[in-house]
mmCIF file of C-alpha atoms and ligand atoms in Angstrom:
data_model
loop_
_atom_site.group_PDB
_atom_site.id
_atom_site.type_symbol
_atom_site.label_atom_id
_atom_site.label_comp_id
_atom_site.label_asym_id
_atom_site.label_seq_id
_atom_site.Cartn_x
_atom_site.Cartn_y
_atom_site.Cartn_z
ATOM 1 C CA MET A 51 14.981 -27.228 1.854
ATOM 2 C CA THR A 52 13.032 -24.128 0.808
ATOM 3 C CA VAL A 53 11.017 -23.321 -2.294
ATOM 4 C CA LEU A 54 13.915 -21.141 -3.450
ATOM 5 C CA ASP A 55 16.579 -23.846 -3.424
ATOM 6 C CA GLY A 56 18.112 -23.925 -6.893
ATOM 7 C CA VAL A 57 16.929 -20.426 -7.790
ATOM 8 C CA ARG A 58 19.684 -17.957 -8.615
ATOM 9 C CA PRO A 59 19.341 -14.913 -6.365
ATOM 10 C CA ASP A 60 19.511 -12.456 -9.282
ATOM 11 C CA ARG A 61 16.617 -14.039 -11.128
ATOM 12 C CA THR A 62 13.426 -12.237 -10.178
ATOM 13 C CA ALA A 63 11.309 -14.186 -12.655
ATOM 14 C CA GLU A 64 12.524 -17.522 -11.285
ATOM 15 C CA VAL A 65 11.683 -16.522 -7.722
ATOM 16 C CA VAL A 66 8.214 -15.363 -8.755
ATOM 17 C CA ALA A 67 7.589 -18.598 -10.664
ATOM 18 C CA ALA A 68 8.843 -20.743 -7.769
ATOM 19 C CA VAL A 69 6.150 -19.430 -5.412
ATOM 20 C CA ALA A 70 3.305 -18.756 -7.880
ATOM 21 C CA GLY A 71 -0.016 -19.502 -6.179
ATOM 22 C CA ALA A 72 1.597 -20.208 -2.776
ATOM 23 C CA GLU A 73 0.084 -18.830 0.425
ATOM 24 C CA PHE A 74 0.853 -15.265 1.518
ATOM 25 C CA ARG A 75 3.812 -15.843 3.826
ATOM 26 C CA THR A 76 5.639 -18.102 1.348
ATOM 27 C CA GLN A 77 5.345 -15.461 -1.375
ATOM 28 C CA TRP A 78 6.292 -12.712 1.093
ATOM 29 C CA ASP A 79 9.467 -14.503 2.205
ATOM 30 C CA ALA A 80 10.462 -15.283 -1.384
ATOM 31 C CA TYR A 81 9.789 -11.765 -2.661
ATOM 32 C CA ARG A 82 11.781 -10.167 0.147
ATOM 33 C CA THR A 83 14.881 -11.878 -1.204
ATOM 34 C CA ILE A 84 14.392 -9.510 -4.163
ATOM 35 C CA VAL A 85 13.015 -6.424 -2.387
ATOM 36 C CA PRO A 86 14.781 -6.039 0.974
ATOM 37 C CA LEU A 87 12.198 -4.845 3.479
ATOM 38 C CA ASP A 88 14.808 -3.477 5.873
ATOM 39 C CA PRO A 89 14.901 0.275 5.182
ATOM 40 C CA ALA A 90 18.617 0.244 6.059
ATOM 41 C CA ALA A 91 19.362 -2.364 3.392
ATOM 42 C CA SER A 92 18.790 -0.354 0.217
ATOM 43 C CA SER A 93 18.147 3.163 -0.995
ATOM 44 C CA VAL A 94 14.586 4.334 -1.626
ATOM 45 C CA THR A 95 15.159 4.566 -5.378
ATOM 46 C CA ALA A 96 16.702 1.085 -5.517
ATOM 47 C CA ALA A 97 13.751 -0.349 -3.571
ATOM 48 C CA VAL A 98 11.250 1.307 -5.932
ATOM 49 C CA ALA A 99 13.134 -0.134 -8.918
ATOM 50 C CA ALA A 100 13.173 -3.623 -7.344
ATOM 51 C CA ILE A 101 9.421 -3.437 -6.603
ATOM 52 C CA GLU A 102 8.752 -2.455 -10.225
ATOM 53 C CA GLU A 103 10.838 -5.379 -11.493
ATOM 54 C CA LEU A 104 9.073 -7.770 -9.110
ATOM 55 C CA GLY A 105 5.683 -6.663 -10.433
ATOM 56 C CA ALA A 106 6.885 -6.793 -14.036
ATOM 57 C CA ALA A 107 7.929 -10.414 -13.440
ATOM 58 C CA GLY A 108 4.321 -11.268 -12.557
ATOM 59 C CA ALA A 109 4.482 -11.280 -8.747
ATOM 60 C CA ALA A 110 1.136 -11.410 -6.916
ATOM 61 C CA PRO A 111 -0.103 -7.784 -6.807
ATOM 62 C CA GLY A 112 -1.646 -8.131 -3.328
ATOM 63 C CA VAL A 113 1.633 -9.339 -1.825
ATOM 64 C CA CYS A 114 3.597 -6.600 -3.629
ATOM 65 C CA TYR A 115 1.085 -4.027 -2.382
ATOM 66 C CA ALA A 116 1.493 -5.233 1.223
ATOM 67 C CA MET A 117 5.293 -5.248 0.972
ATOM 68 C CA THR A 118 5.387 -1.763 -0.551
ATOM 69 C CA SER A 119 2.978 -0.500 2.098
ATOM 70 C CA GLN A 120 5.122 -1.968 4.889
ATOM 71 C CA LEU A 121 8.431 -0.704 3.506
ATOM 72 C CA PHE A 122 7.355 2.835 2.703
ATOM 73 C CA GLY A 123 4.233 3.368 4.820
ATOM 74 C CA LEU A 124 5.734 1.950 8.016
ATOM 75 C CA ALA A 125 9.409 0.932 8.048
ATOM 76 C CA HIS A 126 10.969 4.040 6.501
ATOM 77 C CA PRO A 127 8.989 6.620 8.489
ATOM 78 C CA LEU A 128 9.269 4.612 11.746
ATOM 79 C CA ARG A 129 13.035 4.307 11.344
ATOM 80 C CA THR A 130 13.443 7.974 12.222
ATOM 81 C CA MET A 131 10.984 7.750 15.140
ATOM 82 C CA LEU A 132 12.257 4.561 16.849
ATOM 83 C CA GLY A 133 15.573 4.194 18.641
ATOM 84 C CA PRO A 134 18.119 1.846 16.997
ATOM 85 C CA GLU A 135 17.351 -0.837 19.621
ATOM 86 C CA ARG A 136 13.810 -1.068 18.137
ATOM 87 C CA HIS A 137 14.902 -1.334 14.489
ATOM 88 C CA GLY A 138 14.604 -5.151 14.603
ATOM 89 C CA LEU A 139 10.835 -4.612 14.533
ATOM 90 C CA ILE A 140 11.016 -2.950 11.118
ATOM 91 C CA ASP A 141 13.751 -4.928 9.370
ATOM 92 C CA GLY A 142 11.271 -6.999 7.348
ATOM 93 C CA SER A 143 11.540 -10.188 9.395
ATOM 94 C CA ARG A 144 8.100 -9.387 10.837
ATOM 95 C CA VAL A 145 4.937 -8.599 8.899
ATOM 96 C CA LEU A 146 3.563 -5.248 10.064
ATOM 97 C CA CYS A 147 0.160 -3.687 9.673
ATOM 98 C CA HIS A 148 -1.153 -0.145 9.869
ATOM 99 C CA ALA A 149 -4.267 -0.099 12.076
ATOM 100 C CA LEU A 150 -6.091 3.184 11.665
ATOM 101 C CA THR A 151 -9.516 2.603 10.124
ATOM 102 C CA GLU A 152 -12.622 1.731 12.170
ATOM 103 C CA GLU A 153 -16.017 0.654 10.936
ATOM 104 C CA GLY A 154 -17.560 3.889 12.201
ATOM 105 C CA GLY A 155 -14.962 6.233 10.756
ATOM 106 C CA GLY A 156 -12.641 5.638 7.833
ATOM 107 C CA SER A 157 -11.939 8.979 6.222
ATOM 108 C CA ASP A 158 -12.073 10.855 9.511
ATOM 109 C CA PRO A 159 -9.394 9.593 11.952
ATOM 110 C CA LEU A 160 -10.431 11.968 14.721
ATOM 111 C CA SER A 161 -13.758 10.134 14.965
ATOM 112 C CA MET A 162 -12.023 6.937 16.168
ATOM 113 C CA THR A 163 -13.261 5.285 19.337
ATOM 114 C CA THR A 164 -10.366 2.904 20.080
ATOM 115 C CA ARG A 165 -8.921 4.294 23.284
ATOM 116 C CA ALA A 166 -5.767 3.966 25.351
ATOM 117 C CA GLU A 167 -5.996 4.432 29.112
ATOM 118 C CA PRO A 168 -2.875 5.123 31.164
ATOM 119 C CA GLY A 169 -1.940 2.252 33.511
ATOM 120 C CA PRO A 170 0.728 1.879 36.208
ATOM 121 C CA ASP A 171 4.434 2.378 35.421
ATOM 122 C CA GLY A 172 3.771 4.341 32.251
ATOM 123 C CA THR A 173 1.999 1.424 30.555
ATOM 124 C CA TRP A 174 -1.169 1.869 28.444
ATOM 125 C CA ARG A 175 -4.248 -0.336 28.028
ATOM 126 C CA LEU A 176 -5.750 -0.360 24.533
ATOM 127 C CA SER A 177 -9.378 -1.285 23.840
ATOM 128 C CA GLY A 178 -11.434 -1.055 20.667
ATOM 129 C CA ARG A 179 -11.784 -2.484 17.173
ATOM 130 C CA LYS A 180 -9.743 -1.643 14.076
ATOM 131 C CA ALA A 181 -11.261 -2.809 10.791
ATOM 132 C CA PHE A 182 -10.302 -3.268 7.130
ATOM 133 C CA VAL A 183 -6.623 -3.601 8.057
ATOM 134 C CA THR A 184 -4.387 -5.035 5.325
ATOM 135 C CA ALA A 185 -2.366 -8.055 6.559
ATOM 136 C CA ALA A 186 -4.007 -7.996 10.025
ATOM 137 C CA PRO A 187 -4.669 -11.777 9.948
ATOM 138 C CA VAL A 188 -0.992 -12.575 9.231
ATOM 139 C CA ALA A 189 0.970 -9.735 10.859
ATOM 140 C CA GLN A 190 3.130 -9.960 13.971
ATOM 141 C CA THR A 191 3.149 -6.263 14.888
ATOM 142 C CA ALA A 192 0.677 -3.425 14.358
ATOM 143 C CA LEU A 193 1.005 0.318 14.458
ATOM 144 C CA VAL A 194 -2.263 1.123 16.221
ATOM 145 C CA PHE A 195 -3.725 4.606 16.505
ATOM 146 C CA ALA A 196 -5.861 5.199 19.603
ATOM 147 C CA ARG A 197 -7.555 8.067 21.366
ATOM 148 C CA THR A 198 -5.683 9.301 24.450
ATOM 149 C CA ALA A 199 -7.888 12.367 24.964
ATOM 150 C CA ALA A 200 -11.643 12.697 24.629
ATOM 151 C CA GLU A 201 -11.634 16.019 22.795
ATOM 152 C CA ARG A 202 -11.466 16.330 19.013
ATOM 153 C CA THR A 203 -8.128 18.119 18.691
ATOM 154 C CA PRO A 204 -4.932 17.438 16.687
ATOM 155 C CA PHE A 205 -3.422 16.112 19.944
ATOM 156 C CA SER A 206 -6.141 13.564 20.866
ATOM 157 C CA LEU A 207 -4.467 10.549 19.239
ATOM 158 C CA THR A 208 -1.395 8.488 20.066
ATOM 159 C CA ALA A 209 0.368 5.781 18.030
ATOM 160 C CA PHE A 210 1.404 2.470 19.649
ATOM 161 C CA LEU A 211 3.408 -0.506 18.433
ATOM 162 C CA VAL A 212 1.388 -3.550 19.475
ATOM 163 C CA ASP A 213 2.701 -7.114 19.588
ATOM 164 C CA LEU A 214 -0.157 -9.086 18.053
ATOM 165 C CA ALA A 215 0.691 -12.148 20.189
ATOM 166 C CA ALA A 216 -0.103 -10.123 23.348
ATOM 167 C CA PRO A 217 -3.008 -11.158 25.612
ATOM 168 C CA GLY A 218 -6.208 -9.305 24.682
ATOM 169 C CA VAL A 219 -5.551 -9.196 20.898
ATOM 170 C CA TYR A 220 -8.198 -11.050 18.854
ATOM 171 C CA ARG A 221 -8.337 -11.142 15.064
ATOM 172 C CA ASP A 222 -10.777 -13.846 14.101
ATOM 173 C CA ALA A 223 -12.854 -11.703 11.742
ATOM 174 C CA THR A 224 -11.568 -11.281 8.195
ATOM 175 C CA PHE A 225 -12.933 -9.443 5.179
ATOM 176 C CA PRO A 226 -12.753 -11.578 2.021
ATOM 177 C CA LYS A 227 -11.704 -8.936 -0.498
ATOM 178 C CA THR A 228 -12.387 -8.482 -4.197
ATOM 179 C CA ALA A 229 -9.223 -6.425 -4.840
ATOM 180 C CA LEU A 230 -5.580 -7.279 -4.080
ATOM 181 C CA VAL A 231 -6.813 -10.707 -3.082
ATOM 182 C CA GLU A 232 -3.395 -12.230 -2.360
ATOM 183 C CA VAL A 233 -3.086 -10.341 0.934
ATOM 184 C CA PRO A 234 -5.731 -10.951 3.610
ATOM 185 C CA MET A 235 -7.572 -8.087 5.306
ATOM 186 C CA GLY A 236 -9.000 -8.273 8.799
ATOM 187 C CA VAL A 237 -9.869 -6.707 12.125
ATOM 188 C CA LEU A 238 -7.884 -6.187 15.276
ATOM 189 C CA ASP A 239 -10.033 -6.487 18.392
ATOM 190 C CA LEU A 240 -8.179 -5.056 21.372
ATOM 191 C CA ASP A 241 -9.438 -5.831 24.868
ATOM 192 C CA GLY A 242 -7.294 -4.146 27.519
ATOM 193 C CA VAL A 243 -4.046 -4.879 25.647
ATOM 194 C CA VAL A 244 -1.089 -3.713 27.745
ATOM 195 C CA VAL A 245 1.462 -1.621 25.841
ATOM 196 C CA ARG A 246 4.798 -0.656 27.368
ATOM 197 C CA PRO A 247 5.918 2.983 27.417
ATOM 198 C CA GLU A 248 8.760 2.256 24.970
ATOM 199 C CA ASP A 249 6.155 1.143 22.423
ATOM 200 C CA VAL A 250 4.531 4.576 22.279
ATOM 201 C CA VAL A 251 5.638 6.080 18.967
ATOM 202 C CA GLY A 252 6.476 9.771 18.989
ATOM 203 C CA GLY A 253 5.014 10.496 22.421
ATOM 204 C CA GLU A 254 1.516 10.918 23.835
ATOM 205 C CA GLY A 255 -0.694 13.132 21.700
ATOM 206 C CA SER A 256 1.467 12.977 18.584
ATOM 207 C CA GLY A 257 -0.585 10.293 16.779
ATOM 208 C CA LEU A 258 -1.832 12.660 14.099
ATOM 209 C CA ALA A 259 1.730 13.839 13.426
ATOM 210 C CA VAL A 260 2.894 10.198 13.173
ATOM 211 C CA LEU A 261 -0.010 9.475 10.820
ATOM 212 C CA THR A 262 0.856 12.481 8.668
ATOM 213 C CA THR A 263 4.391 11.152 8.244
ATOM 214 C CA THR A 264 3.381 7.550 7.469
ATOM 215 C CA THR A 265 0.700 8.644 5.008
ATOM 216 C CA VAL A 266 2.968 11.077 3.148
ATOM 217 C CA TRP A 267 5.464 8.262 2.565
ATOM 218 C CA GLU A 268 2.650 5.928 1.572
ATOM 219 C CA ARG A 269 0.943 8.378 -0.793
ATOM 220 C CA GLY A 270 4.224 9.160 -2.475
ATOM 221 C CA LEU A 271 5.473 5.616 -2.997
ATOM 222 C CA LEU A 272 2.800 2.927 -2.460
ATOM 223 C CA LEU A 273 1.767 2.923 -6.102
ATOM 224 C CA ALA A 274 5.273 1.759 -7.014
ATOM 225 C CA TYR A 275 3.638 -1.663 -6.724
ATOM 226 C CA ALA A 276 1.454 -0.844 -9.775
ATOM 227 C CA LEU A 277 4.263 0.058 -12.188
ATOM 228 C CA GLY A 278 5.429 -3.492 -12.926
ATOM 229 C CA PRO A 279 1.940 -4.878 -13.599
ATOM 230 C CA MET A 280 1.251 -1.876 -15.870
ATOM 231 C CA ARG A 281 4.365 -2.763 -17.900
ATOM 232 C CA ARG A 282 3.211 -6.369 -18.211
ATOM 233 C CA VAL A 283 -0.285 -5.354 -19.309
ATOM 234 C CA LEU A 284 1.057 -2.843 -21.847
ATOM 235 C CA ASP A 285 3.361 -5.485 -23.371
ATOM 236 C CA ALA A 286 0.522 -8.033 -23.550
ATOM 237 C CA THR A 287 -1.863 -5.490 -25.095
ATOM 238 C CA VAL A 288 0.651 -4.404 -27.749
ATOM 239 C CA ALA A 289 1.330 -8.041 -28.667
ATOM 240 C CA TRP A 290 -2.419 -8.695 -28.906
ATOM 241 C CA ALA A 291 -3.086 -5.625 -31.080
ATOM 242 C CA ARG A 292 -0.221 -6.575 -33.407
ATOM 243 C CA GLU A 293 -1.503 -10.126 -33.945
ATOM 244 C CA ARG A 294 -5.295 -9.982 -33.706
ATOM 245 C CA GLU A 295 -7.040 -9.799 -37.088
ATOM 246 C CA GLN A 296 -10.396 -8.045 -37.498
ATOM 247 C CA PHE A 297 -12.056 -6.579 -40.614
ATOM 248 C CA GLY A 298 -9.419 -8.234 -42.775
ATOM 249 C CA ARG A 299 -6.519 -6.391 -41.155
ATOM 250 C CA ARG A 300 -4.560 -6.462 -37.947
ATOM 251 C CA MET A 301 -6.131 -4.638 -35.028
ATOM 252 C CA GLY A 302 -3.025 -2.506 -34.500
ATOM 253 C CA THR A 303 -3.499 -0.861 -37.903
ATOM 254 C CA SER A 304 -6.456 1.058 -36.463
ATOM 255 C CA ALA A 305 -5.517 4.562 -35.342
ATOM 256 C CA LEU A 306 -8.157 4.331 -32.584
ATOM 257 C CA VAL A 307 -6.523 1.189 -31.193
ATOM 258 C CA ALA A 308 -3.076 2.796 -31.512
ATOM 259 C CA GLY A 309 -4.350 5.893 -29.711
ATOM 260 C CA ARG A 310 -5.594 3.838 -26.772
ATOM 261 C CA ILE A 311 -2.255 2.078 -26.550
ATOM 262 C CA ALA A 312 -0.428 5.413 -26.674
ATOM 263 C CA ASP A 313 -2.672 6.621 -23.825
ATOM 264 C CA MET A 314 -1.699 3.522 -21.822
ATOM 265 C CA ALA A 315 1.997 4.230 -22.453
ATOM 266 C CA LEU A 316 1.445 7.843 -21.380
ATOM 267 C CA ALA A 317 -0.246 6.766 -18.123
ATOM 268 C CA LEU A 318 2.612 4.382 -17.352
ATOM 269 C CA HIS A 319 5.276 6.960 -18.214
ATOM 270 C CA ARG A 320 3.655 9.671 -16.086
ATOM 271 C CA SER A 321 3.305 7.238 -13.178
ATOM 272 C CA GLN A 322 6.931 6.086 -13.394
ATOM 273 C CA VAL A 323 8.200 9.663 -13.522
ATOM 274 C CA LEU A 324 6.094 10.697 -10.530
ATOM 275 C CA VAL A 325 6.851 7.720 -8.274
ATOM 276 C CA ARG A 326 10.552 7.654 -9.129
ATOM 277 C CA GLY A 327 10.676 11.401 -8.577
ATOM 278 C CA MET A 328 9.132 11.033 -5.117
ATOM 279 C CA ALA A 329 11.648 8.278 -4.315
ATOM 280 C CA ALA A 330 14.524 10.584 -5.251
ATOM 281 C CA ARG A 331 13.120 13.392 -3.086
ATOM 282 C CA PHE A 332 12.728 11.137 -0.013
ATOM 283 C CA GLU A 333 16.210 9.789 -0.635
ATOM 284 C CA ALA A 334 17.602 13.325 -0.786
ATOM 285 C CA GLY A 335 16.268 13.819 2.736
ATOM 286 C CA GLU A 336 13.294 16.113 2.055
ATOM 287 C CA SER A 337 10.915 16.114 5.004
ATOM 288 C CA ALA A 338 7.558 14.359 4.955
ATOM 289 C CA ARG A 339 5.904 17.629 5.919
ATOM 290 C CA GLY A 340 7.488 19.402 2.947
ATOM 291 C CA LEU A 341 6.449 16.600 0.583
ATOM 292 C CA ALA A 342 2.808 16.366 1.706
ATOM 293 C CA ASP A 343 1.274 18.142 -1.304
ATOM 294 C CA ALA A 344 3.573 16.415 -3.813
ATOM 295 C CA ALA A 345 2.727 13.027 -2.276
ATOM 296 C CA ALA A 346 -1.028 13.725 -2.426
ATOM 297 C CA LEU A 347 -0.766 14.818 -6.074
ATOM 298 C CA THR A 348 1.323 11.740 -6.900
ATOM 299 C CA LYS A 349 -1.211 9.412 -5.279
ATOM 300 C CA LEU A 350 -4.081 11.158 -7.112
ATOM 301 C CA SER A 351 -2.370 11.107 -10.487
ATOM 302 C CA VAL A 352 -0.983 7.558 -10.369
ATOM 303 C CA SER A 353 -4.163 5.985 -8.969
ATOM 304 C CA GLN A 354 -6.294 7.713 -11.621
ATOM 305 C CA ASP A 355 -3.871 6.757 -14.377
ATOM 306 C CA HIS A 356 -3.719 3.179 -13.076
ATOM 307 C CA LEU A 357 -7.496 2.832 -13.313
ATOM 308 C CA ALA A 358 -7.780 4.587 -16.704
ATOM 309 C CA PHE A 359 -4.956 2.354 -17.978
ATOM 310 C CA ALA A 360 -6.773 -0.781 -16.796
ATOM 311 C CA GLU A 361 -9.984 0.364 -18.504
ATOM 312 C CA GLN A 362 -8.154 0.890 -21.817
ATOM 313 C CA ALA A 363 -6.564 -2.553 -21.560
ATOM 314 C CA ALA A 364 -9.902 -4.168 -20.704
ATOM 315 C CA ALA A 365 -11.561 -2.564 -23.741
ATOM 316 C CA LEU A 366 -8.797 -3.698 -26.116
ATOM 317 C CA GLY A 367 -8.724 -7.263 -24.757
ATOM 318 C CA GLY A 368 -12.411 -7.754 -25.614
ATOM 319 C CA VAL A 369 -14.027 -10.821 -24.094
ATOM 320 C CA ARG A 370 -10.624 -12.225 -23.116
ATOM 321 C CA SER A 371 -10.369 -9.433 -20.545
ATOM 322 C CA PHE A 372 -13.131 -11.174 -18.601
ATOM 323 C CA VAL A 373 -12.025 -14.791 -18.931
ATOM 324 C CA GLU A 374 -9.423 -16.297 -16.629
ATOM 325 C CA ASP A 375 -5.934 -17.247 -17.799
ATOM 326 C CA THR A 376 -6.155 -15.734 -21.292
ATOM 327 C CA GLY A 377 -3.054 -13.602 -20.825
ATOM 328 C CA LEU A 378 -5.360 -10.580 -21.216
ATOM 329 C CA THR A 379 -7.504 -11.036 -18.088
ATOM 330 C CA ALA A 380 -8.207 -7.556 -16.753
ATOM 331 C CA ASP A 381 -7.821 -6.460 -13.146
ATOM 332 C CA LEU A 382 -10.132 -3.479 -12.694
ATOM 333 C CA LEU A 383 -10.826 -3.822 -8.967
ATOM 334 C CA GLY A 384 -7.187 -3.594 -7.853
ATOM 335 C CA PRO A 385 -6.733 -0.241 -9.597
ATOM 336 C CA ALA A 386 -10.184 0.936 -8.421
ATOM 337 C CA ALA A 387 -9.191 0.277 -4.797
ATOM 338 C CA GLY A 388 -6.439 2.849 -5.317
ATOM 339 C CA LEU A 389 -9.111 5.544 -5.340
ATOM 340 C CA VAL A 390 -9.853 4.700 -1.690
ATOM 341 C CA TYR A 391 -6.797 3.485 0.251
ATOM 342 C CA ALA A 392 -4.089 5.827 1.574
ATOM 343 C CA GLY A 393 -6.650 8.649 1.665
ATOM 344 C CA PRO A 394 -9.762 8.705 -0.534
ATOM 345 C CA ASN A 395 -8.990 10.709 -3.673
ATOM 346 C CA ASP A 396 -11.750 13.270 -3.202
ATOM 347 C CA LEU A 397 -10.432 14.096 0.274
ATOM 348 C CA LEU A 398 -6.938 14.441 -1.193
ATOM 349 C CA ARG A 399 -8.323 16.851 -3.798
ATOM 350 C CA VAL A 400 -9.834 18.913 -0.991
ATOM 351 C CA SER A 401 -6.532 18.933 0.860
ATOM 352 C CA VAL A 402 -4.604 20.009 -2.263
ATOM 353 C CA ALA A 403 -7.084 22.851 -2.834
ATOM 354 C CA ARG A 404 -6.788 23.875 0.834
ATOM 355 C CA GLY A 405 -3.002 23.934 0.413
ATOM 356 C CA LEU A 406 -3.511 26.347 -2.497
ATOM 357 C CA GLY A 407 -5.393 28.703 -0.189
ATOM 358 C CA LEU A 408 -9.058 27.820 -0.648
ATOM 359 C CA PRO A 409 -11.099 27.997 2.572
ATOM 360 C CA VAL A 410 -12.450 24.490 1.923
ATOM 361 C CA GLU A 411 -13.122 21.941 4.676
ATOM 362 C CA ASN A 412 -13.347 18.124 4.536
HETATM 363 C C1 FAD B 42 -7.375 -2.203 -0.480
HETATM 364 C C2 FAD B 42 -7.552 -1.439 0.808
HETATM 365 C C3 FAD B 42 -6.607 -1.596 1.803
HETATM 366 C C4 FAD B 42 -6.775 -0.929 3.029
HETATM 367 N N1 FAD B 42 -5.866 -1.145 4.021
HETATM 368 C C5 FAD B 42 -5.993 -0.490 5.211
HETATM 369 C C6 FAD B 42 -5.043 -0.680 6.251
HETATM 370 O O1 FAD B 42 -4.059 -1.413 6.105
HETATM 371 N N2 FAD B 42 -5.235 -0.029 7.425
HETATM 372 C C7 FAD B 42 -6.283 0.797 7.629
HETATM 373 O O2 FAD B 42 -6.387 1.362 8.707
HETATM 374 N N3 FAD B 42 -7.224 0.997 6.657
HETATM 375 C C8 FAD B 42 -7.094 0.378 5.444
HETATM 376 N N4 FAD B 42 -8.023 0.561 4.458
HETATM 377 C C9 FAD B 42 -9.181 1.375 4.712
HETATM 378 C C10 FAD B 42 -9.029 2.783 4.136
HETATM 379 O O3 FAD B 42 -8.062 3.512 4.848
HETATM 380 C C11 FAD B 42 -10.408 3.426 4.206
HETATM 381 O O4 FAD B 42 -11.198 2.729 3.275
HETATM 382 C C12 FAD B 42 -10.389 4.898 3.872
HETATM 383 O O5 FAD B 42 -9.785 5.639 4.906
HETATM 384 C C13 FAD B 42 -11.804 5.444 3.666
HETATM 385 O O6 FAD B 42 -12.621 5.092 4.744
HETATM 386 P P1 FAD B 42 -14.047 4.396 4.449
HETATM 387 O O7 FAD B 42 -13.809 3.282 3.485
HETATM 388 O O8 FAD B 42 -14.673 4.111 5.744
HETATM 389 O O9 FAD B 42 -14.831 5.505 3.640
HETATM 390 P P2 FAD B 42 -15.888 6.557 4.184
HETATM 391 O O10 FAD B 42 -15.263 7.414 5.218
HETATM 392 O O11 FAD B 42 -17.135 5.843 4.485
HETATM 393 O O12 FAD B 42 -16.084 7.409 2.858
HETATM 394 C C14 FAD B 42 -16.577 6.766 1.647
HETATM 395 C C15 FAD B 42 -16.217 7.587 0.460
HETATM 396 O O13 FAD B 42 -16.981 8.790 0.515
HETATM 397 C C16 FAD B 42 -16.218 9.876 0.072
HETATM 398 N N5 FAD B 42 -16.186 10.874 1.144
HETATM 399 C C17 FAD B 42 -16.501 10.698 2.457
HETATM 400 N N6 FAD B 42 -16.428 11.863 3.113
HETATM 401 C C18 FAD B 42 -16.058 12.797 2.209
HETATM 402 C C19 FAD B 42 -15.821 14.204 2.267
HETATM 403 N N7 FAD B 42 -15.950 14.925 3.396
HETATM 404 N N8 FAD B 42 -15.427 14.832 1.132
HETATM 405 C C20 FAD B 42 -15.292 14.158 -0.024
HETATM 406 N N9 FAD B 42 -15.527 12.823 -0.137
HETATM 407 C C21 FAD B 42 -15.898 12.160 0.956
HETATM 408 C C22 FAD B 42 -14.838 9.351 -0.303
HETATM 409 O O14 FAD B 42 -14.817 9.117 -1.709
HETATM 410 C C23 FAD B 42 -14.753 8.037 0.424
HETATM 411 O O15 FAD B 42 -13.944 7.108 -0.292
HETATM 412 C C24 FAD B 42 -7.880 -0.076 3.212
HETATM 413 C C25 FAD B 42 -8.802 0.115 2.166
HETATM 414 C C26 FAD B 42 -8.630 -0.550 0.983
HETATM 415 C C27 FAD B 42 -9.625 -0.309 -0.119
#
């Protein structure tokens, strides 16, 4: 007997309701009956559409964020880098995490201190601490970036697939978050963890190239998770403005109120067009390298629109925006986190300007 017994498989809203408030893995397993997390199971555009519908049905944003991050930031890009015999790792049956950030260096990956030393028979031994990793406390496998050369060059890093049940992996420390609270965030402490040669992704020294590919996918598509919640908030705000009476008339008769709502619709429309457009380009087979600038611009635009949208909604909801369970409760911290993850927006701006030919450095 599972929580989904009796739920029709085509009913997203029923699935979401059946696991409302459940712990992470229960929601994850239920939601992946709607959004297949195996990159071979559906097209990119179909997956983006399913993620939007899941969010629009009221699914937990943190779980949707983690699923979207796994599907597009890990499974799709890794599918082309791993042999078919390794595809079971990325078919969605396991929770994955992307372990890049360290406490000493977030924006600057080349400052990382986690290191991998070569061992006998082509094995590697990983030691160091990764921090602020989404889903680290609940994941089974991590893509870990580690230093394999001391120098600061584009070839100093290597990416490894690490089984988180392996001896030497510790993940006791967590970071109680204020944004995307339905997915836990934690550390990975690695103490001489042995990694087999077949779990090196892309070859020694190609970590930065692997990271470029995973982040282009993520920047282009991660904010698909925001589209459904934006639709829900827009619908709730329109209904509120139509009904609420102030100054002897309905709130929605004010042109200022209508203008804010039109701005919200514009932010949602622009975000849908951009994310769906990126999905179509990945699906058409365009390379991650060729899509780098478009993905950075998409992440910048959608994350900024998501936050501006949330601010408009919060203003229109009045006090109810700041009271739980009013139907208008605002989430400002989830959208604000979008300014930071998958590449802080100011660093993306710098990279876009560099791509245009400016001699600007990070
Ligand atoms: C919700 C969430 C989920 C995350 N999940 C993961 C995960 O799964 N795996 C993972 O590895 N990491 C994850 N992170 C961490 C994220 O990748 C880092 O927060 C990010 O790389 C920035 O690093 P930092 O926070 O240490 O910021 P810092 O490097 O300390 O920088 C702070 C801010 O200063 C500004 N800044 C710094 N240097 C410059 C510069 N040269 N030019 C312009 N601006 C600059 C930027 O605005 C930046 O946001 C997550 C973060 C969030 C918020």
